[in-house]
Amino acid sequence: MAYNILVVDDSSAMRVVIKKVLHMTGLDILVFEAGSGIDALTVLEEQWVDMILTDIHMPQMSGVELIEKIRSHQEFNTLPVMVISTEGREDFLSKTQKLGVAGYLKKPFQATELRNAILAILEEHNADIQPAATNDDEDGDF
Amino acid sequence: MQISNPQQQMMMRMAISEVFQKMFFMIPQEELVPAAEKQYRCFVPIAHKQQDTLKLCLNIDWELAMQLTKNFMGIQSSQVTDAQIGSTVLEILNMLAGNFLNQIDPEGRYALGIPVTGDPVDGDISVYEELNFESHRLAVFLRGSIL
């Protein structure tokens, strides 16, 4: 099974890192990219995705605003969204929990942490997933 | 350099160490070397309703910025572009600032902005930390004071 995953981050360097980790999962993944929440909504108008990985602090439209928009669409209200952000304060975490995010990973992260989090979410939302064998002895290098 | 708050400086040091250890597998060296002439300078605004916007600034030797970009993006030195260096350093600053704020402001009184290239001069420096990685210097400092 192939997965379409949308990566939303205003940092092109961070998008490169996340894409590399997605390929480390060993799954057949097609990656779509957006540099802002607005760009992400444009992608969603044209392309079905199985999961969204989003940053929070972005210009024009924050990750929280993006998730709120997504949740207001019936078509996307159960779409798994994982937040990858430097933000770790209680207020923010409870806000994202209320929006029903599937996972949260704080930057900085190790590659293996992100890979395992992505696999866990995909597994939870797709019963037939066959995750690639993971080797936690790997150094987690990007 | 006048440091008003050693505890905040310690938090800054912890934030820098965490980002460099987790993302780049680098630990700071004890001895400081002089800053290089060519540097990448950027800052991120940190806003609060009741005071002027603070600025967390990062000055990093260009050579270190290039090495970090190469490692971060998994490319050869010859492939590294100025735009990639900018994107990588701004993301590093974003992670430093986020980690610093998580420690210093768990209540969420301050709002983190978007990092930009530049070297602001307004606002007294209240927290300053400089470290060496791979024989290159980086300095992180806060212009304005946390209430």
PDB file of C-alpha atoms in Angstrom:
ATOM      1  CA  MET A   1       0.000   0.000   0.000  1.00  0.00           C
ATOM      2  CA  ALA A   2       1.255   3.462  -0.860  1.00  0.00           C
ATOM      3  CA  TYR A   3       0.759   6.453   1.415  1.00  0.00           C
ATOM      4  CA  ASN A   4       0.431  10.098   0.511  1.00  0.00           C
ATOM      5  CA  ILE A   5       1.913  12.281   3.224  1.00  0.00           C
ATOM      6  CA  LEU A   6       1.855  16.071   3.352  1.00  0.00           C
ATOM      7  CA  VAL A   7       4.775  17.799   5.100  1.00  0.00           C
ATOM      8  CA  VAL A   8       4.054  21.389   6.141  1.00  0.00           C
ATOM      9  CA  ASP A   9       6.981  23.486   7.370  1.00  0.00           C
ATOM     10  CA  ASP A  10       8.213  26.931   6.382  1.00  0.00           C
ATOM     11  CA  SER A  11      11.800  25.673   6.655  1.00  0.00           C
ATOM     12  CA  SER A  12      12.862  23.979   3.430  1.00  0.00           C
ATOM     13  CA  ALA A  13      15.804  22.439   5.337  1.00  0.00           C
ATOM     14  CA  MET A  14      13.443  20.834   7.846  1.00  0.00           C
ATOM     15  CA  ARG A  15      11.238  19.514   5.027  1.00  0.00           C
ATOM     16  CA  VAL A  16      14.300  17.815   3.529  1.00  0.00           C
ATOM     17  CA  VAL A  17      15.087  16.162   6.886  1.00  0.00           C
ATOM     18  CA  ILE A  18      11.498  14.988   7.387  1.00  0.00           C
ATOM     19  CA  LYS A  19      11.354  13.583   3.845  1.00  0.00           C
ATOM     20  CA  LYS A  20      14.528  11.615   4.507  1.00  0.00           C
ATOM     21  CA  VAL A  21      13.026  10.159   7.676  1.00  0.00           C
ATOM     22  CA  LEU A  22       9.836   9.244   5.798  1.00  0.00           C
ATOM     23  CA  HIS A  23      11.941   7.263   3.338  1.00  0.00           C
ATOM     24  CA  MET A  24      13.654   5.560   6.311  1.00  0.00           C
ATOM     25  CA  THR A  25      10.315   3.956   7.226  1.00  0.00           C
ATOM     26  CA  GLY A  26      10.704   1.584   4.276  1.00  0.00           C
ATOM     27  CA  LEU A  27       7.082   2.226   3.307  1.00  0.00           C
ATOM     28  CA  ASP A  28       5.948   3.252  -0.143  1.00  0.00           C
ATOM     29  CA  ILE A  29       5.407   6.948   0.525  1.00  0.00           C
ATOM     30  CA  LEU A  30       4.666   9.807  -1.824  1.00  0.00           C
ATOM     31  CA  VAL A  31       5.586  13.088  -0.137  1.00  0.00           C
ATOM     32  CA  PHE A  32       3.812  16.380  -0.809  1.00  0.00           C
ATOM     33  CA  GLU A  33       5.301  19.586   0.547  1.00  0.00           C
ATOM     34  CA  ALA A  34       3.913  22.922   1.666  1.00  0.00           C
ATOM     35  CA  GLY A  35       5.803  25.915   3.040  1.00  0.00           C
ATOM     36  CA  SER A  36       2.791  27.377   4.862  1.00  0.00           C
ATOM     37  CA  GLY A  37      -0.673  26.523   6.110  1.00  0.00           C
ATOM     38  CA  ILE A  38      -2.180  28.267   3.092  1.00  0.00           C
ATOM     39  CA  ASP A  39      -0.086  26.189   0.683  1.00  0.00           C
ATOM     40  CA  ALA A  40      -1.115  23.072   2.589  1.00  0.00           C
ATOM     41  CA  LEU A  41      -4.807  23.840   2.041  1.00  0.00           C
ATOM     42  CA  THR A  42      -4.120  24.247  -1.682  1.00  0.00           C
ATOM     43  CA  VAL A  43      -2.474  20.820  -1.772  1.00  0.00           C
ATOM     44  CA  LEU A  44      -5.458  19.319   0.063  1.00  0.00           C
ATOM     45  CA  GLU A  45      -7.860  20.753  -2.510  1.00  0.00           C
ATOM     46  CA  GLU A  46      -6.078  18.818  -5.239  1.00  0.00           C
ATOM     47  CA  GLN A  47      -4.692  15.744  -3.564  1.00  0.00           C
ATOM     48  CA  TRP A  48      -5.916  13.136  -1.112  1.00  0.00           C
ATOM     49  CA  VAL A  49      -3.391  12.575   1.675  1.00  0.00           C
ATOM     50  CA  ASP A  50      -3.270   9.879   4.353  1.00  0.00           C
ATOM     51  CA  MET A  51      -1.471  11.953   6.961  1.00  0.00           C
ATOM     52  CA  ILE A  52      -0.215  15.478   7.617  1.00  0.00           C
ATOM     53  CA  LEU A  53       2.981  16.389   9.457  1.00  0.00           C
ATOM     54  CA  THR A  54       2.925  20.054  10.368  1.00  0.00           C
ATOM     55  CA  ASP A  55       5.044  22.676  12.051  1.00  0.00           C
ATOM     56  CA  ILE A  56       3.305  25.288  14.235  1.00  0.00           C
ATOM     57  CA  HIS A  57       5.213  28.579  13.952  1.00  0.00           C
ATOM     58  CA  MET A  58       4.749  29.551  10.305  1.00  0.00           C
ATOM     59  CA  PRO A  59       4.052  32.869   8.595  1.00  0.00           C
ATOM     60  CA  GLN A  60       0.604  33.699   7.161  1.00  0.00           C
ATOM     61  CA  MET A  61      -1.173  30.745   8.742  1.00  0.00           C
ATOM     62  CA  SER A  62       0.068  28.892  11.832  1.00  0.00           C
ATOM     63  CA  GLY A  63      -0.102  25.152  12.243  1.00  0.00           C
ATOM     64  CA  VAL A  64      -2.885  25.535  14.809  1.00  0.00           C
ATOM     65  CA  GLU A  65      -4.962  27.587  12.345  1.00  0.00           C
ATOM     66  CA  LEU A  66      -4.282  24.989   9.670  1.00  0.00           C
ATOM     67  CA  ILE A  67      -5.525  22.157  11.908  1.00  0.00           C
ATOM     68  CA  GLU A  68      -8.622  24.176  12.811  1.00  0.00           C
ATOM     69  CA  LYS A  69      -9.385  24.671   9.098  1.00  0.00           C
ATOM     70  CA  ILE A  70      -8.835  21.004   8.365  1.00  0.00           C
ATOM     71  CA  ARG A  71     -11.084  19.921  11.224  1.00  0.00           C
ATOM     72  CA  SER A  72     -13.862  22.203   9.994  1.00  0.00           C
ATOM     73  CA  HIS A  73     -14.049  20.224   6.725  1.00  0.00           C
ATOM     74  CA  GLN A  74     -16.123  17.077   7.010  1.00  0.00           C
ATOM     75  CA  GLU A  75     -13.878  15.344   4.483  1.00  0.00           C
ATOM     76  CA  PHE A  76     -10.769  15.878   6.598  1.00  0.00           C
ATOM     77  CA  ASN A  77     -12.012  15.882  10.164  1.00  0.00           C
ATOM     78  CA  THR A  78     -10.564  12.451  10.928  1.00  0.00           C
ATOM     79  CA  LEU A  79      -7.359  12.887   8.908  1.00  0.00           C
ATOM     80  CA  PRO A  80      -4.383  12.079  11.170  1.00  0.00           C
ATOM     81  CA  VAL A  81      -2.268  15.151  11.863  1.00  0.00           C
ATOM     82  CA  MET A  82       1.061  15.017  13.625  1.00  0.00           C
ATOM     83  CA  VAL A  83       2.600  18.192  15.020  1.00  0.00           C
ATOM     84  CA  ILE A  84       6.382  18.624  14.864  1.00  0.00           C
ATOM     85  CA  SER A  85       7.289  21.816  16.685  1.00  0.00           C
ATOM     86  CA  THR A  86       9.643  23.545  19.070  1.00  0.00           C
ATOM     87  CA  GLU A  87       6.585  24.605  21.044  1.00  0.00           C
ATOM     88  CA  GLY A  88       6.132  22.495  24.158  1.00  0.00           C
ATOM     89  CA  ARG A  89       4.258  24.722  26.567  1.00  0.00           C
ATOM     90  CA  GLU A  90       1.171  23.418  28.382  1.00  0.00           C
ATOM     91  CA  ASP A  91      -1.265  25.895  26.824  1.00  0.00           C
ATOM     92  CA  PHE A  92      -0.242  24.893  23.356  1.00  0.00           C
ATOM     93  CA  LEU A  93      -0.274  21.166  24.060  1.00  0.00           C
ATOM     94  CA  SER A  94      -3.794  21.262  25.454  1.00  0.00           C
ATOM     95  CA  LYS A  95      -4.953  23.348  22.474  1.00  0.00           C
ATOM     96  CA  THR A  96      -3.613  20.800  19.983  1.00  0.00           C
ATOM     97  CA  GLN A  97      -5.061  17.923  22.007  1.00  0.00           C
ATOM     98  CA  LYS A  98      -8.487  19.529  21.774  1.00  0.00           C
ATOM     99  CA  LEU A  99      -8.030  19.665  17.999  1.00  0.00           C
ATOM    100  CA  GLY A 100      -7.491  15.910  17.992  1.00  0.00           C
ATOM    101  CA  VAL A 101      -3.924  15.650  16.776  1.00  0.00           C
ATOM    102  CA  ALA A 102      -2.690  12.091  16.346  1.00  0.00           C
ATOM    103  CA  GLY A 103       0.796  12.798  17.637  1.00  0.00           C
ATOM    104  CA  TYR A 104       3.264  15.419  18.744  1.00  0.00           C
ATOM    105  CA  LEU A 105       7.044  15.481  18.489  1.00  0.00           C
ATOM    106  CA  LYS A 106       9.176  18.259  19.911  1.00  0.00           C
ATOM    107  CA  LYS A 107      12.044  19.693  17.903  1.00  0.00           C
ATOM    108  CA  PRO A 108      14.892  18.904  18.142  1.00  0.00           C
ATOM    109  CA  PHE A 109      14.299  15.211  17.569  1.00  0.00           C
ATOM    110  CA  GLN A 110      16.302  12.187  16.572  1.00  0.00           C
ATOM    111  CA  ALA A 111      15.480  10.549  13.263  1.00  0.00           C
ATOM    112  CA  THR A 112      14.439   7.301  14.960  1.00  0.00           C
ATOM    113  CA  GLU A 113      11.971   9.155  17.209  1.00  0.00           C
ATOM    114  CA  LEU A 114      10.256  10.679  14.203  1.00  0.00           C
ATOM    115  CA  ARG A 115      10.297   7.439  12.214  1.00  0.00           C
ATOM    116  CA  ASN A 116       8.735   5.481  15.096  1.00  0.00           C
ATOM    117  CA  ALA A 117       6.098   8.145  15.699  1.00  0.00           C
ATOM    118  CA  ILE A 118       5.090   8.191  12.025  1.00  0.00           C
ATOM    119  CA  LEU A 119       4.894   4.393  11.871  1.00  0.00           C
ATOM    120  CA  ALA A 120       2.802   4.249  15.042  1.00  0.00           C
ATOM    121  CA  ILE A 121       0.268   6.733  13.666  1.00  0.00           C
ATOM    122  CA  LEU A 122       0.044   5.077  10.271  1.00  0.00           C
ATOM    123  CA  GLU A 123      -0.343   1.700  11.958  1.00  0.00           C
ATOM    124  CA  GLU A 124      -3.152   2.990  14.153  1.00  0.00           C
ATOM    125  CA  HIS A 125      -5.031   4.442  11.196  1.00  0.00           C
ATOM    126  CA  ASN A 126      -4.318   1.698   8.656  1.00  0.00           C
ATOM    127  CA  ALA A 127      -4.816  -1.854   9.866  1.00  0.00           C
ATOM    128  CA  ASP A 128      -3.016  -3.417   6.891  1.00  0.00           C
ATOM    129  CA  ILE A 129       0.248  -1.499   7.295  1.00  0.00           C
ATOM    130  CA  GLN A 130       3.440  -3.557   7.147  1.00  0.00           C
ATOM    131  CA  PRO A 131       6.083  -1.384   8.800  1.00  0.00           C
ATOM    132  CA  ALA A 132       9.660  -1.927   7.746  1.00  0.00           C
ATOM    133  CA  ALA A 133      11.856  -3.661  10.302  1.00  0.00           C
ATOM    134  CA  THR A 134      13.180  -1.044  12.654  1.00  0.00           C
ATOM    135  CA  ASN A 135      16.650  -1.150  14.050  1.00  0.00           C
ATOM    136  CA  ASP A 136      16.993   1.053  17.076  1.00  0.00           C
ATOM    137  CA  ASP A 137      20.736   0.400  17.143  1.00  0.00           C
ATOM    138  CA  GLU A 138      21.007   2.758  14.215  1.00  0.00           C
ATOM    139  CA  ASP A 139      22.440   6.061  15.348  1.00  0.00           C
ATOM    140  CA  GLY A 140      19.432   7.950  14.084  1.00  0.00           C
ATOM    141  CA  ASP A 141      21.572  10.057  11.771  1.00  0.00           C
ATOM    142  CA  PHE A 142      19.731  12.099   9.183  1.00  0.00           C
TER     143      PHE A 142
ATOM    144  CA  MET B   1      29.689  41.449  28.712  1.00  0.00           C
ATOM    145  CA  GLN B   2      27.136  42.124  31.462  1.00  0.00           C
ATOM    146  CA  ILE B   3      25.025  39.086  32.291  1.00  0.00           C
ATOM    147  CA  SER B   4      21.954  39.964  34.329  1.00  0.00           C
ATOM    148  CA  ASN B   5      20.702  36.498  34.977  1.00  0.00           C
ATOM    149  CA  PRO B   6      22.997  33.458  35.274  1.00  0.00           C
ATOM    150  CA  GLN B   7      20.007  31.108  35.528  1.00  0.00           C
ATOM    151  CA  GLN B   8      18.698  32.256  32.163  1.00  0.00           C
ATOM    152  CA  GLN B   9      22.187  31.914  30.721  1.00  0.00           C
ATOM    153  CA  MET B  10      22.277  28.315  31.960  1.00  0.00           C
ATOM    154  CA  MET B  11      18.911  27.649  30.290  1.00  0.00           C
ATOM    155  CA  MET B  12      20.256  29.144  27.082  1.00  0.00           C
ATOM    156  CA  ARG B  13      23.283  26.867  27.253  1.00  0.00           C
ATOM    157  CA  MET B  14      21.042  23.837  27.814  1.00  0.00           C
ATOM    158  CA  ALA B  15      18.887  24.779  24.832  1.00  0.00           C
ATOM    159  CA  ILE B  16      21.942  25.110  22.580  1.00  0.00           C
ATOM    160  CA  SER B  17      23.422  21.824  23.788  1.00  0.00           C
ATOM    161  CA  GLU B  18      20.160  19.937  23.269  1.00  0.00           C
ATOM    162  CA  VAL B  19      19.730  21.150  19.692  1.00  0.00           C
ATOM    163  CA  PHE B  20      23.322  20.406  18.715  1.00  0.00           C
ATOM    164  CA  GLN B  21      23.472  17.012  20.400  1.00  0.00           C
ATOM    165  CA  LYS B  22      20.124  15.765  19.098  1.00  0.00           C
ATOM    166  CA  MET B  23      20.196  17.127  15.567  1.00  0.00           C
ATOM    167  CA  PHE B  24      23.915  17.176  14.811  1.00  0.00           C
ATOM    168  CA  PHE B  25      25.566  14.826  17.347  1.00  0.00           C
ATOM    169  CA  MET B  26      27.900  17.664  18.358  1.00  0.00           C
ATOM    170  CA  ILE B  27      28.975  18.661  21.844  1.00  0.00           C
ATOM    171  CA  PRO B  28      30.433  22.082  22.664  1.00  0.00           C
ATOM    172  CA  GLN B  29      34.180  22.445  23.092  1.00  0.00           C
ATOM    173  CA  GLU B  30      35.586  23.981  26.252  1.00  0.00           C
ATOM    174  CA  GLU B  31      38.024  26.445  24.707  1.00  0.00           C
ATOM    175  CA  LEU B  32      36.649  29.420  22.848  1.00  0.00           C
ATOM    176  CA  VAL B  33      38.207  30.463  19.572  1.00  0.00           C
ATOM    177  CA  PRO B  34      37.773  33.977  18.148  1.00  0.00           C
ATOM    178  CA  ALA B  35      34.676  34.566  16.041  1.00  0.00           C
ATOM    179  CA  ALA B  36      35.266  34.437  12.293  1.00  0.00           C
ATOM    180  CA  GLU B  37      34.949  37.571  10.214  1.00  0.00           C
ATOM    181  CA  LYS B  38      32.303  36.020   8.007  1.00  0.00           C
ATOM    182  CA  GLN B  39      29.208  35.100   9.974  1.00  0.00           C
ATOM    183  CA  TYR B  40      25.527  34.407   9.462  1.00  0.00           C
ATOM    184  CA  ARG B  41      23.447  36.641  11.719  1.00  0.00           C
ATOM    185  CA  CYS B  42      19.774  36.225  12.425  1.00  0.00           C
ATOM    186  CA  PHE B  43      17.170  36.795  15.117  1.00  0.00           C
ATOM    187  CA  VAL B  44      13.704  35.784  16.160  1.00  0.00           C
ATOM    188  CA  PRO B  45      11.171  38.173  17.754  1.00  0.00           C
ATOM    189  CA  ILE B  46       9.632  37.141  21.070  1.00  0.00           C
ATOM    190  CA  ALA B  47       6.493  39.137  21.792  1.00  0.00           C
ATOM    191  CA  HIS B  48       4.769  40.031  25.045  1.00  0.00           C
ATOM    192  CA  LYS B  49       1.625  42.137  25.507  1.00  0.00           C
ATOM    193  CA  GLN B  50       3.159  44.407  28.157  1.00  0.00           C
ATOM    194  CA  GLN B  51       6.634  45.152  26.865  1.00  0.00           C
ATOM    195  CA  ASP B  52       8.623  45.793  23.726  1.00  0.00           C
ATOM    196  CA  THR B  53       9.330  42.756  21.606  1.00  0.00           C
ATOM    197  CA  LEU B  54      12.468  40.882  22.678  1.00  0.00           C
ATOM    198  CA  LYS B  55      14.875  39.513  20.110  1.00  0.00           C
ATOM    199  CA  LEU B  56      16.807  36.289  20.450  1.00  0.00           C
ATOM    200  CA  CYS B  57      19.845  36.629  18.208  1.00  0.00           C
ATOM    201  CA  LEU B  58      22.217  34.050  16.729  1.00  0.00           C
ATOM    202  CA  ASN B  59      25.614  34.898  15.258  1.00  0.00           C
ATOM    203  CA  ILE B  60      27.326  31.866  13.791  1.00  0.00           C
ATOM    204  CA  ASP B  61      30.599  31.466  11.914  1.00  0.00           C
ATOM    205  CA  TRP B  62      29.871  30.925   8.236  1.00  0.00           C
ATOM    206  CA  GLU B  63      32.067  27.815   8.124  1.00  0.00           C
ATOM    207  CA  LEU B  64      30.121  26.199  10.978  1.00  0.00           C
ATOM    208  CA  ALA B  65      26.839  27.166   9.316  1.00  0.00           C
ATOM    209  CA  MET B  66      28.025  25.441   6.156  1.00  0.00           C
ATOM    210  CA  GLN B  67      29.045  22.273   8.027  1.00  0.00           C
ATOM    211  CA  LEU B  68      25.711  22.127   9.831  1.00  0.00           C
ATOM    212  CA  THR B  69      23.822  22.551   6.566  1.00  0.00           C
ATOM    213  CA  LYS B  70      25.824  19.772   4.950  1.00  0.00           C
ATOM    214  CA  ASN B  71      25.084  17.415   7.852  1.00  0.00           C
ATOM    215  CA  PHE B  72      21.449  18.436   8.207  1.00  0.00           C
ATOM    216  CA  MET B  73      20.563  18.008   4.561  1.00  0.00           C
ATOM    217  CA  GLY B  74      22.913  15.107   3.832  1.00  0.00           C
ATOM    218  CA  ILE B  75      24.714  16.791   0.939  1.00  0.00           C
ATOM    219  CA  GLN B  76      28.310  17.447  -0.104  1.00  0.00           C
ATOM    220  CA  SER B  77      30.041  20.761   0.663  1.00  0.00           C
ATOM    221  CA  SER B  78      30.150  21.579  -3.039  1.00  0.00           C
ATOM    222  CA  GLN B  79      26.351  21.277  -3.248  1.00  0.00           C
ATOM    223  CA  VAL B  80      25.568  23.627  -0.362  1.00  0.00           C
ATOM    224  CA  THR B  81      23.911  26.871  -1.433  1.00  0.00           C
ATOM    225  CA  ASP B  82      23.542  30.130   0.502  1.00  0.00           C
ATOM    226  CA  ALA B  83      19.770  29.605   0.552  1.00  0.00           C
ATOM    227  CA  GLN B  84      20.195  26.181   2.174  1.00  0.00           C
ATOM    228  CA  ILE B  85      22.547  27.669   4.768  1.00  0.00           C
ATOM    229  CA  GLY B  86      19.986  30.354   5.538  1.00  0.00           C
ATOM    230  CA  SER B  87      17.161  27.857   5.874  1.00  0.00           C
ATOM    231  CA  THR B  88      19.198  25.578   8.139  1.00  0.00           C
ATOM    232  CA  VAL B  89      20.467  28.339  10.437  1.00  0.00           C
ATOM    233  CA  LEU B  90      17.012  29.901  10.771  1.00  0.00           C
ATOM    234  CA  GLU B  91      15.610  26.497  11.716  1.00  0.00           C
ATOM    235  CA  ILE B  92      18.390  26.044  14.283  1.00  0.00           C
ATOM    236  CA  LEU B  93      17.488  29.414  15.782  1.00  0.00           C
ATOM    237  CA  ASN B  94      13.823  28.418  15.824  1.00  0.00           C
ATOM    238  CA  MET B  95      14.685  25.258  17.789  1.00  0.00           C
ATOM    239  CA  LEU B  96      16.983  27.155  20.190  1.00  0.00           C
ATOM    240  CA  ALA B  97      14.367  29.819  20.826  1.00  0.00           C
ATOM    241  CA  GLY B  98      11.575  27.297  21.310  1.00  0.00           C
ATOM    242  CA  ASN B  99      13.596  25.285  23.794  1.00  0.00           C
ATOM    243  CA  PHE B 100      14.700  28.395  25.665  1.00  0.00           C
ATOM    244  CA  LEU B 101      11.120  29.660  25.915  1.00  0.00           C
ATOM    245  CA  ASN B 102       9.785  26.270  27.013  1.00  0.00           C
ATOM    246  CA  GLN B 103      12.167  26.434  29.982  1.00  0.00           C
ATOM    247  CA  ILE B 104      11.956  30.089  30.837  1.00  0.00           C
ATOM    248  CA  ASP B 105       8.271  30.701  30.175  1.00  0.00           C
ATOM    249  CA  PRO B 106       6.267  27.515  30.771  1.00  0.00           C
ATOM    250  CA  GLU B 107       3.117  29.627  31.307  1.00  0.00           C
ATOM    251  CA  GLY B 108       3.206  30.778  27.694  1.00  0.00           C
ATOM    252  CA  ARG B 109       3.258  34.560  28.349  1.00  0.00           C
ATOM    253  CA  TYR B 110       5.633  35.139  25.436  1.00  0.00           C
ATOM    254  CA  ALA B 111       4.880  34.324  21.799  1.00  0.00           C
ATOM    255  CA  LEU B 112       7.629  33.105  19.520  1.00  0.00           C
ATOM    256  CA  GLY B 113       7.801  34.769  16.102  1.00  0.00           C
ATOM    257  CA  ILE B 114       9.364  33.751  12.802  1.00  0.00           C
ATOM    258  CA  PRO B 115      13.195  33.835  12.555  1.00  0.00           C
ATOM    259  CA  VAL B 116      14.654  36.272  10.035  1.00  0.00           C
ATOM    260  CA  THR B 117      18.105  37.171   8.765  1.00  0.00           C
ATOM    261  CA  GLY B 118      19.545  40.328  10.315  1.00  0.00           C
ATOM    262  CA  ASP B 119      21.501  41.842  13.165  1.00  0.00           C
ATOM    263  CA  PRO B 120      19.340  44.102  15.338  1.00  0.00           C
ATOM    264  CA  VAL B 121      21.114  46.571  17.607  1.00  0.00           C
ATOM    265  CA  ASP B 122      18.206  47.867  19.671  1.00  0.00           C
ATOM    266  CA  GLY B 123      17.627  46.562  23.179  1.00  0.00           C
ATOM    267  CA  ASP B 124      20.174  45.819  25.893  1.00  0.00           C
ATOM    268  CA  ILE B 125      21.594  42.318  25.976  1.00  0.00           C
ATOM    269  CA  SER B 126      20.313  40.527  29.072  1.00  0.00           C
ATOM    270  CA  VAL B 127      21.465  36.969  28.374  1.00  0.00           C
ATOM    271  CA  TYR B 128      24.548  36.008  26.396  1.00  0.00           C
ATOM    272  CA  GLU B 129      26.069  32.620  25.678  1.00  0.00           C
ATOM    273  CA  GLU B 130      28.819  31.685  23.271  1.00  0.00           C
ATOM    274  CA  LEU B 131      30.080  28.222  22.478  1.00  0.00           C
ATOM    275  CA  ASN B 132      32.494  26.514  20.135  1.00  0.00           C
ATOM    276  CA  PHE B 133      31.635  23.611  17.905  1.00  0.00           C
ATOM    277  CA  GLU B 134      34.251  22.035  15.628  1.00  0.00           C
ATOM    278  CA  SER B 135      36.588  24.984  16.311  1.00  0.00           C
ATOM    279  CA  HIS B 136      34.016  27.512  15.161  1.00  0.00           C
ATOM    280  CA  ARG B 137      32.105  30.029  17.247  1.00  0.00           C
ATOM    281  CA  LEU B 138      28.437  30.680  17.748  1.00  0.00           C
ATOM    282  CA  ALA B 139      26.886  33.266  20.030  1.00  0.00           C
ATOM    283  CA  VAL B 140      23.260  33.378  21.161  1.00  0.00           C
ATOM    284  CA  PHE B 141      21.959  36.399  23.045  1.00  0.00           C
ATOM    285  CA  LEU B 142      18.720  37.992  24.125  1.00  0.00           C
ATOM    286  CA  ARG B 143      18.045  41.672  23.456  1.00  0.00           C
ATOM    287  CA  GLY B 144      15.550  42.879  26.059  1.00  0.00           C
ATOM    288  CA  SER B 145      14.722  41.201  29.377  1.00  0.00           C
ATOM    289  CA  ILE B 146      12.304  38.468  30.345  1.00  0.00           C
ATOM    290  CA  LEU B 147       9.899  39.913  32.942  1.00  0.00           C
TER     291      LEU B 147
END
